[in-house]
Short mmCIF file of C-alpha atoms and ligand atoms in Angstrom, two decimals:
data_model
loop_
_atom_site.label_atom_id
_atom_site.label_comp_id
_atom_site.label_asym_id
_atom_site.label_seq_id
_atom_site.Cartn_x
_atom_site.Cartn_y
_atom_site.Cartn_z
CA UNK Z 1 130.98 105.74 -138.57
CA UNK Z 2 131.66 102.33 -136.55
CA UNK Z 3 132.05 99.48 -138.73
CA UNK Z 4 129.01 96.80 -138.42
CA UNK Z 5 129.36 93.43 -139.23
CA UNK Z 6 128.29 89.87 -138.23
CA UNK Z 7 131.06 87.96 -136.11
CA UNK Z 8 131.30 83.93 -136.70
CA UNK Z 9 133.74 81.27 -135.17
CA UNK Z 10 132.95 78.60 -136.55
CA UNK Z 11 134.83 75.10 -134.65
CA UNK Z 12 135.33 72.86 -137.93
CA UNK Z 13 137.14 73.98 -141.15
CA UNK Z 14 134.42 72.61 -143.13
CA UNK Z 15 131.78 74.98 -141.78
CA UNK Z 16 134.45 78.20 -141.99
CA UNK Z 17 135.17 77.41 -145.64
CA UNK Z 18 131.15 76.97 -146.62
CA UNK Z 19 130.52 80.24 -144.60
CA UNK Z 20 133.03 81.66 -147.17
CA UNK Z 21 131.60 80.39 -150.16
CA UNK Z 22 128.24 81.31 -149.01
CA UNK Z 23 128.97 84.85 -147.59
CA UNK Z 24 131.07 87.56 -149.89
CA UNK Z 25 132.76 90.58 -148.26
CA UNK Z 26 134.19 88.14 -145.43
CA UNK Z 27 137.30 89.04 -143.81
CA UNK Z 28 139.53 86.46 -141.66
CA UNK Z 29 140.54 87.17 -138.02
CA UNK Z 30 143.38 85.75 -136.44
CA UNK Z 31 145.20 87.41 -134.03
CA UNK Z 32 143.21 90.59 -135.01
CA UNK Z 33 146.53 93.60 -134.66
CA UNK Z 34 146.26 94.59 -138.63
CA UNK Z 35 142.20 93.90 -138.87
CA UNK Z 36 141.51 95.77 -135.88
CA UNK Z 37 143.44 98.75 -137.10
CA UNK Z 38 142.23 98.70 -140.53
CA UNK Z 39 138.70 98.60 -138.96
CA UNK Z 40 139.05 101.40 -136.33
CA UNK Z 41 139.84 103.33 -139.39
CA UNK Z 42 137.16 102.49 -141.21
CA UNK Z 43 140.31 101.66 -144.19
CA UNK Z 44 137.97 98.32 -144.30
CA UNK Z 45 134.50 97.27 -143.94
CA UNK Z 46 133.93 94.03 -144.45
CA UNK Z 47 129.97 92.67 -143.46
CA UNK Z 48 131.65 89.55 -141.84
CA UNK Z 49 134.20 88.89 -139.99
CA UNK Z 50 134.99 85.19 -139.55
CA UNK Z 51 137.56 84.26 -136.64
CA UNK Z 52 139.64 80.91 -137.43
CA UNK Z 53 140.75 80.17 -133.85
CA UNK Z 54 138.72 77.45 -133.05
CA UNK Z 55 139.72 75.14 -136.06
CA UNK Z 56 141.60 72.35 -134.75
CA UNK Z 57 143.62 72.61 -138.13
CA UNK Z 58 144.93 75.98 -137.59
CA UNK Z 59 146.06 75.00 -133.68
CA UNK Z 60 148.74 72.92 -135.01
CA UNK Z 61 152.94 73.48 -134.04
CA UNK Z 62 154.70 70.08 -134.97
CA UNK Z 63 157.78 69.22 -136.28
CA UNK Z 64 158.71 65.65 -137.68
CA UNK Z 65 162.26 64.82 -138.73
CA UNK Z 66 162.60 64.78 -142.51
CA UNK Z 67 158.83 66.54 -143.35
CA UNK Z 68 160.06 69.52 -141.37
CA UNK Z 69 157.72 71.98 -139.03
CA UNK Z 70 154.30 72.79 -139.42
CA UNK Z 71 152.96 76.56 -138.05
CA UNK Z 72 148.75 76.51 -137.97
CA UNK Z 73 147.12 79.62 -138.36
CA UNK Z 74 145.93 80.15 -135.73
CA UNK Z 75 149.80 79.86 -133.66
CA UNK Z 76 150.86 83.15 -131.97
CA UNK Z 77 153.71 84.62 -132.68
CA UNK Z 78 155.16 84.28 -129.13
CA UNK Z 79 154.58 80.65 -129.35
CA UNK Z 80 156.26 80.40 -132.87
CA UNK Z 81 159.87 82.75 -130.87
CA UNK Z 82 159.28 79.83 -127.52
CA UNK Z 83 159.50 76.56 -129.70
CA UNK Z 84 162.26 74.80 -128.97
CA UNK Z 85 162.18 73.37 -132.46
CA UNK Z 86 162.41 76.95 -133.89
CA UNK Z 87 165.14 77.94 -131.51
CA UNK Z 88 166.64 74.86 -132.27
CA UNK Z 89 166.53 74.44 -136.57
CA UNK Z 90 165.02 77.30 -137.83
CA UNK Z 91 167.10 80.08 -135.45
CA UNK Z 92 166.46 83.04 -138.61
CA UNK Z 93 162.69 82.58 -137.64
CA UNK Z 94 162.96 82.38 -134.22
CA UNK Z 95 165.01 85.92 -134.31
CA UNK Z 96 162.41 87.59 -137.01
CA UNK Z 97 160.31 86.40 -134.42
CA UNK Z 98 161.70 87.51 -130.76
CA UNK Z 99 161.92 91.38 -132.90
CA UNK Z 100 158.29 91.35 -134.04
CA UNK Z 101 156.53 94.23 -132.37
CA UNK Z 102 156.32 93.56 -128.32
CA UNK Z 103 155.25 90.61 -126.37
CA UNK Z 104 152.03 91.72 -125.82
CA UNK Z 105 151.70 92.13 -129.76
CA UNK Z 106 153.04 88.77 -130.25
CA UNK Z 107 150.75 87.16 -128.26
CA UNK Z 108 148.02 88.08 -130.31
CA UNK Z 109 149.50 88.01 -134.12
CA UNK Z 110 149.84 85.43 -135.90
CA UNK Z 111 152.79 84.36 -138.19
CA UNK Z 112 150.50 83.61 -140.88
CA UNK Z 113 148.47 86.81 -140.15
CA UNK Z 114 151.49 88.22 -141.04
CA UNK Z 115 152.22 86.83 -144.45
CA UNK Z 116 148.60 87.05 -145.18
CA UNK Z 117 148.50 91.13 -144.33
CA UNK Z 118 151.84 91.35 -146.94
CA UNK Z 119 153.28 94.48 -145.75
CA UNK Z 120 156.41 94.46 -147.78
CA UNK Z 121 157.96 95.00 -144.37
CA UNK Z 122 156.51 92.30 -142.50
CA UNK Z 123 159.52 90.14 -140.19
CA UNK Z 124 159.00 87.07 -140.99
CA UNK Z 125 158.66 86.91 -144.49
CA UNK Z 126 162.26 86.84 -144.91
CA UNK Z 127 162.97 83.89 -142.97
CA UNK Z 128 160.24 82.04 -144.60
CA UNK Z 129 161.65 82.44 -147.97
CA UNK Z 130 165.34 81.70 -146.60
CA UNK Z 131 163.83 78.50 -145.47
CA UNK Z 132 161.74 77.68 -148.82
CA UNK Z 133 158.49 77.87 -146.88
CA UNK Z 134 155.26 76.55 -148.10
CA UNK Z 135 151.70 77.97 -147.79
CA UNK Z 136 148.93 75.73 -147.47
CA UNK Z 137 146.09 77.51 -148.49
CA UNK Z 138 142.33 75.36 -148.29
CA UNK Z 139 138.82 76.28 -149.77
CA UNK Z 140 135.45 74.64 -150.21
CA UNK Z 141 137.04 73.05 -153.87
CA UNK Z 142 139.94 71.61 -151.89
CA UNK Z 143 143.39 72.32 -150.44
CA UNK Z 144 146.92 73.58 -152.12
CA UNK Z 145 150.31 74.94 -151.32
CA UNK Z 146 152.10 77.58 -152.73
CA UNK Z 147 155.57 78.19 -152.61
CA UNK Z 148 156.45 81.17 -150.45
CA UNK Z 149 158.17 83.18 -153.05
CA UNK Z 150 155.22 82.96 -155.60
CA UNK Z 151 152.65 83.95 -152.52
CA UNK Z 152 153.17 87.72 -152.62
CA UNK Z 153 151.60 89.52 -155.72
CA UNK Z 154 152.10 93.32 -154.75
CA UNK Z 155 152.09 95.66 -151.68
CA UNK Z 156 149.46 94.14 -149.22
CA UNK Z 157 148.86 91.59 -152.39
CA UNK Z 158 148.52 88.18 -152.24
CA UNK Z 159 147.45 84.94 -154.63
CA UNK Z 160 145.00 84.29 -152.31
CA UNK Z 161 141.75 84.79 -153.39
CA UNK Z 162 138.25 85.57 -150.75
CA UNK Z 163 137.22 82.26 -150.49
CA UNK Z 164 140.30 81.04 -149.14
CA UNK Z 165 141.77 80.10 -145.88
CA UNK Z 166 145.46 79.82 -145.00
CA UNK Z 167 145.89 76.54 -142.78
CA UNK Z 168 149.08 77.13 -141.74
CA UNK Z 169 152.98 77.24 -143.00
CA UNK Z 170 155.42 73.90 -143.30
CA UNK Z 171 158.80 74.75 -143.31
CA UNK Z 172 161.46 71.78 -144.76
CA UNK Z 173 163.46 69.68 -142.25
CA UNK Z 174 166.98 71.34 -142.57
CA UNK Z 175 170.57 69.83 -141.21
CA UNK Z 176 172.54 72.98 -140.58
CA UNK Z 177 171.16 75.66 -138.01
CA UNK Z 178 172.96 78.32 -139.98
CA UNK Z 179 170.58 81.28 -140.21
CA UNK Z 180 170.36 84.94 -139.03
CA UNK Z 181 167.94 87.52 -139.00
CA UNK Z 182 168.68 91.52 -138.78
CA UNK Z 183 166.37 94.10 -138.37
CA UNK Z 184 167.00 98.09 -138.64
CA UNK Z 185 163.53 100.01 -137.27
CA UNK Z 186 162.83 103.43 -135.97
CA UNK Z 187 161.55 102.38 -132.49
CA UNK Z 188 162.21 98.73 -131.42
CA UNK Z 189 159.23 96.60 -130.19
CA UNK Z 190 157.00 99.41 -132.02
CA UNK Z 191 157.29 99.55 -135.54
CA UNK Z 192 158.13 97.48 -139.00
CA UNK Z 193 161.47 97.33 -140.03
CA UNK Z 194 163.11 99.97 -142.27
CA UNK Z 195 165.20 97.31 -143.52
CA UNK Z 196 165.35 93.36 -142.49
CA UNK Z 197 167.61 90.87 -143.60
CA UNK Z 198 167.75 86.87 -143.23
CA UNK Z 199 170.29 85.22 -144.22
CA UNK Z 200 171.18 81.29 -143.83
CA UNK Z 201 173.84 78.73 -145.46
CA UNK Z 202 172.44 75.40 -146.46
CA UNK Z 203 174.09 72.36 -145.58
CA UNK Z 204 175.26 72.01 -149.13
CA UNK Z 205 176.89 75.47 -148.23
CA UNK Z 206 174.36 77.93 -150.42
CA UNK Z 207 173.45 80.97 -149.77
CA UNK Z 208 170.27 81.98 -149.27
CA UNK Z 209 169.39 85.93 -148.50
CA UNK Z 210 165.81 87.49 -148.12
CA UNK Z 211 164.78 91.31 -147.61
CA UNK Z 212 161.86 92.70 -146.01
CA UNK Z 213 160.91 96.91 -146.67
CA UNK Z 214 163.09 97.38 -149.89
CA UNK Z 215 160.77 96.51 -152.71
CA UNK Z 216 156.91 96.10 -153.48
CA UNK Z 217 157.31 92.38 -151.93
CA UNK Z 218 159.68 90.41 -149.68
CA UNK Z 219 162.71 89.16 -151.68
CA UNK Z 220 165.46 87.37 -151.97
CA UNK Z 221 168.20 88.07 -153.84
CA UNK Z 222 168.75 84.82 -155.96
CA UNK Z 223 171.03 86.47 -158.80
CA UNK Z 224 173.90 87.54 -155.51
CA UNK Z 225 173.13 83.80 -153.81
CA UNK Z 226 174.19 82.48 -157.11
CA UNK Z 227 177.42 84.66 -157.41
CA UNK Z 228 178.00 83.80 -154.03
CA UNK Z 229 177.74 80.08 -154.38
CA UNK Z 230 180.95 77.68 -153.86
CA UNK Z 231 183.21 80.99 -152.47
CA UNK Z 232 184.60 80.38 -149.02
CA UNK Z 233 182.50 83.23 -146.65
CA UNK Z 234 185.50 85.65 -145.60
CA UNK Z 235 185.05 89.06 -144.33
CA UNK Z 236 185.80 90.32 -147.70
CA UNK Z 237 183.20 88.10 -149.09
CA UNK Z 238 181.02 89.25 -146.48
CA UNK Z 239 181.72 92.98 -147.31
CA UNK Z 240 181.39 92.58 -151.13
CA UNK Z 241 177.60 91.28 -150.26
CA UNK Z 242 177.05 94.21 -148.61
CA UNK Z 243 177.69 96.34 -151.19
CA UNK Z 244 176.02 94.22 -154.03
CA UNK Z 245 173.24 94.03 -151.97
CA UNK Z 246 173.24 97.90 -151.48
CA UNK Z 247 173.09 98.05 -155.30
CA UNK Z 248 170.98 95.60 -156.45
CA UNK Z 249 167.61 96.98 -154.55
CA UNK Z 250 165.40 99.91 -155.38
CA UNK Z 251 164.32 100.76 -152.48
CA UNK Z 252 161.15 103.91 -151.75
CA UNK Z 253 161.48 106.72 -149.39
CA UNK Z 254 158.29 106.20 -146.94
CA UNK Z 255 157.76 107.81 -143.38
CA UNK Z 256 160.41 105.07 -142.09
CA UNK Z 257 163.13 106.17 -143.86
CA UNK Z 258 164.61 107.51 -146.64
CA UNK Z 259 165.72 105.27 -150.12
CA UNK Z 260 169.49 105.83 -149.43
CA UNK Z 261 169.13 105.09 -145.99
CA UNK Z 262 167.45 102.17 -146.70
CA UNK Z 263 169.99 101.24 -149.43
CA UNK Z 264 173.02 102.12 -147.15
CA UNK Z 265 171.44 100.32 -144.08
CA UNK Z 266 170.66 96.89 -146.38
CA UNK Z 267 173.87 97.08 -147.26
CA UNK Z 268 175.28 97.42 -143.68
CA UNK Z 269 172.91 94.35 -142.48
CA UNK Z 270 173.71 92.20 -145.21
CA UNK Z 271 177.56 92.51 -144.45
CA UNK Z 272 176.61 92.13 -140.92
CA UNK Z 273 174.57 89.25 -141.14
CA UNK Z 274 177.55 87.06 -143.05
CA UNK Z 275 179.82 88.00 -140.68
CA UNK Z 276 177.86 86.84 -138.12
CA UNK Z 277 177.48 83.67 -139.93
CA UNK Z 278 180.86 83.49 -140.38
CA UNK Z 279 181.80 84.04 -137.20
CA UNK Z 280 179.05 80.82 -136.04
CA UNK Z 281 181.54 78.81 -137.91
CA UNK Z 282 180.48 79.21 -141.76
CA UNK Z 283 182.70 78.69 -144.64
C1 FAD C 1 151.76 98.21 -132.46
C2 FAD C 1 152.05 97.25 -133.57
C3 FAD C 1 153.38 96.95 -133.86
C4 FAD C 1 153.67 96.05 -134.90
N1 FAD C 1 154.99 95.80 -135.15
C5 FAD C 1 155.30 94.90 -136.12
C6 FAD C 1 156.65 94.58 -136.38
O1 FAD C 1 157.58 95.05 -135.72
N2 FAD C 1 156.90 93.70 -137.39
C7 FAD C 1 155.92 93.13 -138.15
O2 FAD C 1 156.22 92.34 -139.05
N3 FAD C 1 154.62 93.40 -137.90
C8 FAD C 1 154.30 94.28 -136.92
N4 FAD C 1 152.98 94.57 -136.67
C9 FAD C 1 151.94 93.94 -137.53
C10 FAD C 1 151.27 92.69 -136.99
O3 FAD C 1 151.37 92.48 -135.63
C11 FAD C 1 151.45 91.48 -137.83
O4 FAD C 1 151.33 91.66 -139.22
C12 FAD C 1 150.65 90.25 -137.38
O5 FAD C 1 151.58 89.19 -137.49
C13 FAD C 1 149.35 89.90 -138.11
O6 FAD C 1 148.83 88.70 -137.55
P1 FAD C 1 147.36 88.66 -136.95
O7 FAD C 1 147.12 87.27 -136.52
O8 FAD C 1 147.18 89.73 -135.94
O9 FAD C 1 146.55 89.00 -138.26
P2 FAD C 1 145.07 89.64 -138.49
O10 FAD C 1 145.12 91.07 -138.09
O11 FAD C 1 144.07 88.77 -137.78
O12 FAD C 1 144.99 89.45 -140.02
C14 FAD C 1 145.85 90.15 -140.91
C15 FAD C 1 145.34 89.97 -142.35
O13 FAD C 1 145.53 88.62 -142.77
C16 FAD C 1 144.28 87.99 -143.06
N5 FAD C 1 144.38 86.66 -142.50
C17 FAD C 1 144.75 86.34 -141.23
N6 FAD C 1 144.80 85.01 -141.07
C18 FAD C 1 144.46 84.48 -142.27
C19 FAD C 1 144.34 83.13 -142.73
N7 FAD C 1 144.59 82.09 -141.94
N8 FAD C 1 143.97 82.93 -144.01
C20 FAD C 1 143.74 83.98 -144.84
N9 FAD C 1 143.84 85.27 -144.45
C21 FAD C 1 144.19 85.51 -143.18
C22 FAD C 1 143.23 88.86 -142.39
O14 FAD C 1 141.97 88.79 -143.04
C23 FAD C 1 143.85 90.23 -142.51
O15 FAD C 1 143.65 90.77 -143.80
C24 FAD C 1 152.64 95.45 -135.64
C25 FAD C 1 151.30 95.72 -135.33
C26 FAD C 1 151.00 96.62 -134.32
C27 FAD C 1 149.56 96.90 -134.00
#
């Protein structure tokens, strides 16, 4: 059976978030590549669909020295990878972003379609949570944020309840560019990762290391960052990461990969990722 449903775009975010309230069993479009799959197979069947492209909120790709970079909802992928302020400060994202699917993909999805869908393999959940990202989330009450890391709940889970809408994703202002993003996948421009890995020193010379595909949610592994914190990044430092990383995940067999392929490969792009930050000049 086709899905039926009634299709709204509503132009101000004051009318989409009182068609909300008013209408249960609403589902949000963006860019439309995970709705229109679950639809075609019927997996959901929502009776409205309402499409957020229009709000002038949601259009928005800024970035101000000291508040940081702002992402709207409604900002393609593609155009998130072409920003010179992504390429520029936030290089982990740009990458997660360049290996998202193909350009024909990412000129449809969304980077917030992508947090909101919560795959636990989703690209550029790592790189938000290496950069401290924060979700601002609106409904007909009022607005919030939520701190990346506390946004994912579960596989496909998030805190975000029907009535809201995600406005976008701000991003700090950060002084050092060093950041890298790794991704192991079957097919490449085709598929989720098996494994992906972001990594990035802070200015203050942190770590800061985020997983995608090797638990229920994106992660990052704050009890290694902390171990690794005020050691000078050497390749052996780089190679004991890879192995604590390997052992500090549980990851699932799925029909990506198997678990010790996944733990073996995390391991391998973790060690790979600090050299490469290493080798950018790190210490
Ligand atoms: C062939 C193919 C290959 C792919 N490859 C990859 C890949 O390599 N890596 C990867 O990470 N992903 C991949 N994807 C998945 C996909 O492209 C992304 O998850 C995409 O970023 C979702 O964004 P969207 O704008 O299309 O979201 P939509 O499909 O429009 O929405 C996704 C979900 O989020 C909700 N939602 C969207 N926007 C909001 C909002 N503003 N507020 C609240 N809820 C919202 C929707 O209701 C829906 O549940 C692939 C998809 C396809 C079809």
């Amino acid at each position: 059976m086709l899905s039926r449903f009634d299709y709204v775009k509503p132009q101000t975010l004051e009318e989409a978030l009182a068609y909300l309230a008013e209408n249960a069993g609403t589902k949000i479009l963006a860019g439309g590549t995970d709705l229109m799959v679950m639809l075609r197979r019927n997996a959901q069947m929502p009776e409205h669909i309402l499409d957020i492209k229009s709000i002038p909120e949601t259009r928005r790709l800024d970035y101000k020295p000291q508040e940081g970079l702002f992402i709207g909802a409604s900002i393609n992928v593609n155009e998130v990878a072409g920003a010179a302020m992504t390429r520029e400060k936030y290089p982990a994202l740009a990458q997660a972003a360049n290996a998202l699917a193909s350009y024909q993909i990412r000129n449809r999805a969304t980077l917030v379609g992508n947090i909101c869908n919560a795959s636990p393999g989703a690209d550029l959940s790592g790189p938000l949570l290496v950069y401290d990202a924060k979700v601002h989330v609106a409904n007909s009450q009022g607005q919030q944020t939520v701190a990346i890391h506390e946004f994912f709940t579960g596989v496909k889970k998030t805190v975000l309840q029907p009535v809201d809408i995600v406005i976008g994703v701000s991003l700090p202002d950060v002084d050092a560019a060093d950041a890298v993003f790794l991704k192991q996948a079957r097919i490449r421009g085709h598929d989720l990762g098996i494994v992906g890995v972001a990594a990035r020193l802070t200015a203050a010379k942190e770590f800061r290391i985020a997983m995608s595909a090797v638990a229920p949610t994106p992660i990052r592994l704050t009890r290694m960052e902390e171990q690794l914190k005020d050691r000078p990044l050497t390749p052996e430092l780089a190679a004991w990461a890879g192995e604590e990383a390997a052992k500090s995940i549980r990851p699932i067999s799925d029909v990506r990969s198997s678990a010790e392929y996944r733990r073996h490969i995390a391991g391998v792009l973790v060690k790979r990722a600090l050299s490469q930050l290493l080798a950018a000049g790190g210490i």
